Short mmCIF file of C-alpha atoms and ligand atoms in Angstrom, two decimals:
data_model
loop_
_atom_site.label_atom_id
_atom_site.label_comp_id
_atom_site.label_asym_id
_atom_site.label_seq_id
_atom_site.Cartn_x
_atom_site.Cartn_y
_atom_site.Cartn_z
CA MET A 1 52.48 123.78 10.91
CA LYS A 2 54.23 125.82 8.24
CA SER A 3 56.20 128.94 9.09
CA ALA A 4 58.31 131.23 6.89
CA PHE A 5 59.77 134.67 6.42
CA VAL A 6 58.81 135.84 2.93
CA SER A 7 60.59 138.92 1.61
CA LEU A 8 58.79 140.98 -1.01
CA ILE A 9 61.19 142.27 -3.60
CA GLY A 10 60.56 144.31 -6.73
CA ARG A 11 61.17 147.57 -8.54
CA PRO A 12 59.68 150.79 -7.11
CA SER A 13 55.87 151.03 -7.52
CA ALA A 14 55.46 147.35 -8.47
CA GLY A 15 52.75 147.14 -5.80
CA LYS A 16 54.64 145.40 -2.97
CA SER A 17 53.05 147.38 -0.16
CA THR A 18 49.58 147.08 -1.71
CA LEU A 19 50.10 143.32 -1.86
CA VAL A 20 51.22 143.06 1.78
CA ASN A 21 48.08 144.95 2.79
CA THR A 22 45.85 142.72 0.65
CA LEU A 23 47.42 139.53 1.97
CA CYS A 24 47.20 140.68 5.59
CA GLY A 25 43.63 141.92 5.09
CA ARG A 26 44.48 145.30 6.57
CA LYS A 27 46.74 148.29 6.23
CA VAL A 28 50.28 147.42 7.25
CA SER A 29 52.41 149.45 4.88
CA ILE A 30 51.81 152.83 3.28
CA VAL A 31 51.07 153.08 -0.46
CA SER A 32 51.37 155.86 -3.03
CA PRO A 33 51.79 156.24 -6.79
CA ILE A 34 55.19 157.84 -6.16
CA PRO A 35 58.12 155.44 -6.63
CA GLN A 36 60.20 154.75 -3.50
CA THR A 37 57.42 155.28 -1.03
CA THR A 38 58.55 152.45 1.27
CA ARG A 39 61.85 153.23 2.98
CA ASN A 40 61.90 150.46 5.59
CA ARG A 41 61.54 146.76 6.19
CA ILE A 42 57.95 146.33 7.24
CA ARG A 43 56.55 143.09 8.57
CA GLY A 44 53.02 141.93 7.84
CA ILE A 45 51.85 138.65 9.35
CA VAL A 46 49.36 136.22 7.81
CA ASN A 47 47.87 133.45 9.98
CA ARG A 48 46.06 130.55 8.33
CA PRO A 49 45.19 126.99 9.36
CA GLU A 50 48.28 125.93 7.33
CA GLY A 51 50.57 128.08 9.48
CA GLN A 52 52.11 131.54 9.59
CA LEU A 53 53.79 133.62 6.89
CA VAL A 54 55.70 136.72 7.92
CA PHE A 55 55.97 139.05 4.92
CA ILE A 56 58.74 141.61 4.78
CA ASP A 57 57.89 144.58 2.60
CA THR A 58 61.02 146.32 1.32
CA PRO A 59 61.98 149.54 -0.48
CA GLY A 60 61.70 149.35 -4.28
CA TYR A 61 64.86 147.98 -5.84
CA HIS A 62 66.58 150.83 -7.59
CA SER A 63 70.12 151.59 -8.55
CA SER A 64 71.49 155.04 -7.77
CA GLU A 65 74.61 156.42 -6.18
CA LYS A 66 72.64 158.69 -3.84
CA ARG A 67 73.30 157.80 -0.23
CA ILE A 68 69.66 157.29 0.69
CA ASN A 69 69.14 154.96 -2.26
CA LEU A 70 72.20 152.93 -1.32
CA HIS A 71 70.81 152.50 2.20
CA MET A 72 67.43 151.41 0.82
CA LYS A 73 68.93 148.98 -1.70
CA GLU A 74 71.08 147.39 0.97
CA LEU A 75 68.05 147.03 3.22
CA ALA A 76 66.09 145.23 0.50
CA GLU A 77 69.05 142.95 -0.28
CA ASN A 78 69.53 142.05 3.38
CA ALA A 79 65.83 141.27 3.76
CA ALA A 80 66.04 138.94 0.76
CA ARG A 81 69.16 137.21 2.10
CA GLU A 82 67.57 136.63 5.50
CA SER A 83 64.26 135.20 4.23
CA ASP A 84 63.11 131.61 3.69
CA ILE A 85 61.29 132.49 0.46
CA ILE A 86 61.64 135.47 -1.86
CA LEU A 87 58.47 136.76 -3.46
CA TYR A 88 59.60 138.63 -6.54
CA LEU A 89 56.85 140.99 -7.67
CA THR A 90 56.87 142.43 -11.18
CA ASP A 91 54.61 145.03 -12.77
CA ALA A 92 52.83 143.59 -15.83
CA SER A 93 51.78 147.06 -16.99
CA ARG A 94 55.35 148.28 -17.54
CA LYS A 95 58.17 147.20 -19.80
CA PRO A 96 60.85 145.36 -17.83
CA GLY A 97 63.65 147.86 -17.29
CA GLU A 98 67.17 148.01 -15.93
CA GLU A 99 65.87 147.44 -12.39
CA GLU A 100 64.45 144.09 -13.44
CA HIS A 101 67.77 142.95 -14.87
CA LEU A 102 69.67 144.10 -11.79
CA LEU A 103 67.23 142.29 -9.53
CA ILE A 104 67.37 139.09 -11.55
CA SER A 105 71.13 139.03 -11.34
CA PHE A 106 71.03 139.67 -7.58
CA LEU A 107 68.38 136.99 -6.95
CA SER A 108 70.15 134.44 -9.15
CA GLY A 109 73.18 134.66 -6.89
CA LEU A 110 71.21 133.60 -3.81
CA ASP A 111 70.32 130.07 -2.83
CA ILE A 112 66.76 130.87 -1.69
CA PRO A 113 63.54 129.74 -3.43
CA VAL A 114 61.94 132.48 -5.53
CA VAL A 115 58.20 132.71 -6.13
CA LEU A 116 57.24 134.92 -9.06
CA ALA A 117 54.13 137.08 -9.11
CA LEU A 118 53.03 139.26 -11.99
CA ASN A 119 51.07 142.19 -10.56
CA LYS A 120 48.67 144.76 -12.06
CA THR A 121 47.21 142.21 -14.47
CA ASP A 122 43.99 144.25 -14.23
CA LEU A 123 45.73 146.88 -16.38
CA THR A 124 47.00 144.75 -19.25
CA GLU A 125 46.38 141.53 -21.13
CA ASP A 126 49.71 141.43 -22.91
CA THR A 127 52.30 140.11 -20.50
CA ARG A 128 54.48 138.28 -22.99
CA GLU A 129 57.64 140.36 -22.61
CA ILE A 130 57.89 140.20 -18.83
CA ARG A 131 56.81 136.55 -18.81
CA GLY A 132 59.50 135.72 -21.35
CA LEU A 133 62.17 137.36 -19.21
CA LEU A 134 61.01 135.61 -16.01
CA GLU A 135 60.73 132.18 -17.69
CA GLU A 136 64.23 132.52 -19.08
CA SER A 137 65.68 133.72 -15.75
CA PHE A 138 63.84 131.33 -13.40
CA PRO A 139 63.07 128.23 -15.53
CA SER A 140 61.83 126.13 -12.60
CA SER A 141 59.55 128.75 -11.01
CA GLU A 142 55.88 129.12 -11.80
CA ILE A 143 54.56 132.65 -12.58
CA LEU A 144 51.41 133.67 -10.72
CA PRO A 145 49.32 136.45 -12.28
CA ILE A 146 47.69 138.67 -9.67
CA SER A 147 46.18 142.04 -9.01
CA ALA A 148 47.06 143.26 -5.52
CA LEU A 149 44.60 146.12 -5.96
CA LYS A 150 41.62 144.13 -7.25
CA GLU A 151 42.57 141.19 -5.00
CA THR A 152 42.65 138.57 -7.74
CA GLY A 153 45.03 135.62 -7.72
CA THR A 154 46.16 136.42 -4.18
CA GLU A 155 44.67 133.27 -2.58
CA GLU A 156 46.49 131.12 -5.14
CA LEU A 157 49.65 133.06 -4.34
CA LEU A 158 49.28 132.36 -0.61
CA GLN A 159 48.78 128.67 -1.34
CA ALA A 160 51.92 128.60 -3.52
CA LEU A 161 53.89 130.22 -0.68
CA PHE A 162 52.59 127.81 1.97
CA LEU A 163 53.56 124.93 -0.33
CA ARG A 164 57.19 126.09 -0.29
CA ALA A 165 57.26 127.12 3.39
CA PRO A 166 59.22 124.88 5.78
CA GLU A 167 57.64 123.23 8.82
CA GLY A 168 58.08 125.32 11.95
CA GLU A 169 56.58 127.02 14.95
CA GLN A 170 54.76 130.32 14.51
CA MET A 171 56.99 133.33 15.13
CA TYR A 172 54.33 135.74 16.35
CA PRO A 173 51.16 135.29 18.41
CA GLU A 174 48.11 134.73 16.20
CA ASP A 175 46.52 138.11 16.86
CA PHE A 176 49.57 139.99 15.51
CA TYR A 177 49.37 141.40 11.99
CA THR A 178 52.50 143.55 12.23
CA ASP A 179 55.30 144.34 14.68
CA GLN A 180 55.68 148.07 14.04
CA ASP A 181 55.85 150.31 17.08
CA PRO A 182 53.16 153.01 17.43
CA GLU A 183 55.57 155.89 16.78
CA PHE A 184 56.74 154.40 13.51
CA ARG A 185 53.14 153.85 12.37
CA VAL A 186 52.30 157.48 13.11
CA ARG A 187 55.32 158.69 11.14
CA GLU A 188 54.39 156.51 8.19
CA ILE A 189 50.72 157.53 8.11
CA ILE A 190 51.67 161.21 8.12
CA ARG A 191 54.21 160.55 5.37
CA GLU A 192 51.58 158.78 3.28
CA LYS A 193 49.16 161.69 3.58
CA ALA A 194 51.94 164.13 2.68
CA PHE A 195 52.94 162.02 -0.36
CA ALA A 196 49.32 162.00 -1.50
CA ARG A 197 49.24 165.75 -1.96
CA LEU A 198 52.77 166.50 -3.11
CA SER A 199 54.63 165.84 -6.33
CA GLN A 200 58.00 165.82 -8.04
CA GLU A 201 60.97 166.11 -5.70
CA VAL A 202 59.08 167.25 -2.56
CA PRO A 203 57.92 163.79 -1.35
CA HIS A 204 61.46 162.43 -1.65
CA SER A 205 62.79 165.45 0.22
CA LEU A 206 60.71 164.94 3.33
CA TYR A 207 60.68 162.78 6.42
CA VAL A 208 58.52 162.80 9.53
CA ASP A 209 59.66 163.01 13.12
CA ILE A 210 57.67 162.74 16.34
CA ALA A 211 58.50 165.19 19.13
CA ASP A 212 56.20 163.50 21.64
CA MET A 213 53.18 161.28 22.09
CA GLU A 214 51.18 161.42 25.28
CA VAL A 215 47.90 159.91 26.48
CA GLN A 216 45.65 162.16 28.58
CA GLU A 217 42.44 160.37 29.53
CA GLU A 218 40.54 159.83 26.23
CA ASP A 219 43.02 161.76 24.11
CA LEU A 220 46.26 160.82 22.43
CA TRP A 221 48.30 163.98 21.83
CA ILE A 222 50.89 163.73 19.09
CA ARG A 223 53.34 166.50 18.26
CA ALA A 224 54.99 165.81 14.92
CA PHE A 225 57.11 167.54 12.30
CA ILE A 226 57.43 167.18 8.57
CA LEU A 227 61.02 167.96 7.72
CA VAL A 228 61.99 169.15 4.26
CA GLU A 229 65.33 170.10 2.77
CA ARG A 230 64.66 173.68 1.67
CA GLU A 231 62.65 176.76 2.71
CA SER A 232 60.86 176.77 -0.66
CA GLN A 233 59.64 173.22 -0.02
CA LYS A 234 58.35 174.29 3.37
CA GLY A 235 56.05 176.76 1.62
CA ILE A 236 54.81 174.05 -0.74
CA VAL A 237 53.94 171.68 2.12
CA VAL A 238 52.26 174.39 4.21
CA GLY A 239 50.24 175.60 1.21
CA LYS A 240 48.14 178.73 0.75
CA LYS A 241 47.05 180.02 4.16
CA GLY A 242 48.13 176.72 5.65
CA ALA A 243 45.62 174.69 3.62
CA GLY A 244 48.18 172.04 2.65
CA ILE A 245 49.41 171.15 6.10
CA ARG A 246 45.85 171.31 7.45
CA GLU A 247 44.72 168.73 4.92
CA ILE A 248 47.64 166.43 5.77
CA ARG A 249 46.80 166.78 9.46
CA ILE A 250 43.09 166.06 9.01
CA GLU A 251 43.69 163.03 6.76
CA SER A 252 46.30 161.69 9.19
CA GLU A 253 44.03 162.16 12.21
CA LYS A 254 41.23 160.25 10.46
CA GLU A 255 43.40 157.21 9.93
CA LEU A 256 45.09 157.45 13.34
CA ARG A 257 41.71 157.52 15.06
CA ASP A 258 40.87 154.17 13.44
CA LEU A 259 44.21 152.76 14.51
CA PHE A 260 44.38 153.82 18.16
CA PRO A 261 41.66 153.50 20.79
CA TYR A 262 41.94 157.21 21.59
CA HIS A 263 40.77 160.50 20.25
CA VAL A 264 43.92 161.48 18.37
CA ARG A 265 44.94 165.12 18.38
CA LEU A 266 47.75 165.89 16.05
CA ASP A 267 49.88 169.00 16.21
CA LEU A 268 51.71 168.97 12.87
CA ARG A 269 54.34 171.49 11.77
CA VAL A 270 56.89 171.85 9.02
CA LYS A 271 60.61 172.48 9.56
CA THR A 272 63.72 172.32 7.42
CA ASP A 273 66.59 169.92 7.86
CA PRO A 274 69.01 170.87 5.07
CA LYS A 275 70.83 167.99 3.35
CA TRP A 276 69.27 165.38 5.64
CA ARG A 277 69.57 162.80 2.89
CA LYS A 278 73.33 163.07 3.16
CA LYS A 279 73.49 162.50 6.94
CA ASP A 280 74.46 158.89 7.55
CA HIS A 281 73.53 158.85 11.25
CA LEU A 282 70.01 160.10 10.42
CA LEU A 283 69.62 157.70 7.49
CA LYS A 284 70.59 154.84 9.79
CA ARG A 285 67.80 155.82 12.16
CA LEU A 286 65.18 156.46 9.48
CA ILE A 287 65.92 153.56 7.16
CA GLN A 288 65.96 150.23 8.91
N1 LIG B 1 45.94 148.94 -11.25
C1 LIG B 1 46.67 148.47 -10.25
N2 LIG B 1 47.39 149.31 -9.50
C2 LIG B 1 48.12 148.79 -8.47
C3 LIG B 1 48.14 147.41 -8.19
N3 LIG B 1 48.95 147.21 -7.13
C4 LIG B 1 49.40 148.42 -6.77
N4 LIG B 1 48.92 149.38 -7.57
C5 LIG B 1 49.17 150.83 -7.52
O1 LIG B 1 50.55 151.04 -7.79
C6 LIG B 1 51.05 152.16 -7.03
C7 LIG B 1 52.25 151.73 -6.21
O2 LIG B 1 51.82 150.82 -5.23
P1 LIG B 1 52.71 150.48 -3.95
O3 LIG B 1 52.05 149.34 -3.27
O4 LIG B 1 53.00 151.70 -3.17
O5 LIG B 1 54.04 149.98 -4.67
P2 LIG B 1 55.44 149.54 -3.99
O6 LIG B 1 56.00 148.44 -4.81
O7 LIG B 1 55.25 149.27 -2.55
O8 LIG B 1 56.29 150.86 -4.21
P3 LIG B 1 57.62 151.35 -3.42
O9 LIG B 1 57.34 151.29 -1.96
O10 LIG B 1 57.80 152.72 -3.90
O11 LIG B 1 58.71 150.43 -3.86
C8 LIG B 1 49.87 152.64 -6.19
O12 LIG B 1 49.27 153.72 -6.86
C9 LIG B 1 48.95 151.43 -6.13
O13 LIG B 1 47.58 151.77 -5.98
C10 LIG B 1 47.34 146.53 -9.02
O14 LIG B 1 47.28 145.32 -8.86
N5 LIG B 1 46.65 147.13 -10.02
MG1 LIG B 2 56.08 150.14 -0.92
#
């Protein structure tokens, strides 16, 4: 049996979380068009007759001196260092930028096999520039064209990963597809629904906290907060006559009801937590 930890590394919005979900055949990690959606290391487990691959989705690789970005970059780097195989995902629809060069220099310094996947090939035919850069940087690695969204090339990618995976015992029972605790999943689903209806700086300025979760017979009661940095952002999230927060609540409840075997009742409110992105103790708790 084969068994490996595979870290998924790539610039923000390359499609890492979409790919983890496609490979696992279900939603493991939240997705949005906003760069830097993923803030954590998220495990998604794939079981096949060949063995088990444990994927580690990571925050998009991005260089910035902001404290939160430094935490996220370190998290991605540590996930890469601790994995058996690195799956480096690039976005074929964008010109390779500074992030690509930074990543290539980081990955070149590690002694871990790198598998290269070129994502979003449904959007473009011309992949010469990014291919050229990858061929030059990783001369012995094959480049696999895929579309995580349209689910093309992903079986071939799995086969390529199993080929490089070492022999070993499975690390999780076969019916596991992730190891996230329920509270974390709730926070992430609410964050995804909030990201879907907000723009510019507001998504980056929010996090979600759970006050309590309690089962009462058929119901799962969840009391949660969306925390933003400023009063003005609170108004944006709440929306006209509360329409914004209501929509986030309803969308979250829909998905949570599919996830938990209870009738989920969500009490969702908005609060401010000024300068939370500068609080190291909070960042340590939120970004891990
Ligand atoms: N057309 C197309 N869009 C894709 C594909 N894969 C992902 N996307 C879209 O790209 C956007 C970003 O996807 P994510 O999966 O959140 O990207 P990510 O790399 O996890 O982003 P971060 O967590 O911010 O680093 C979303 O709008 C996805 O729907 C693809 O193969 N084709
Ligand atoms: Mg992501």
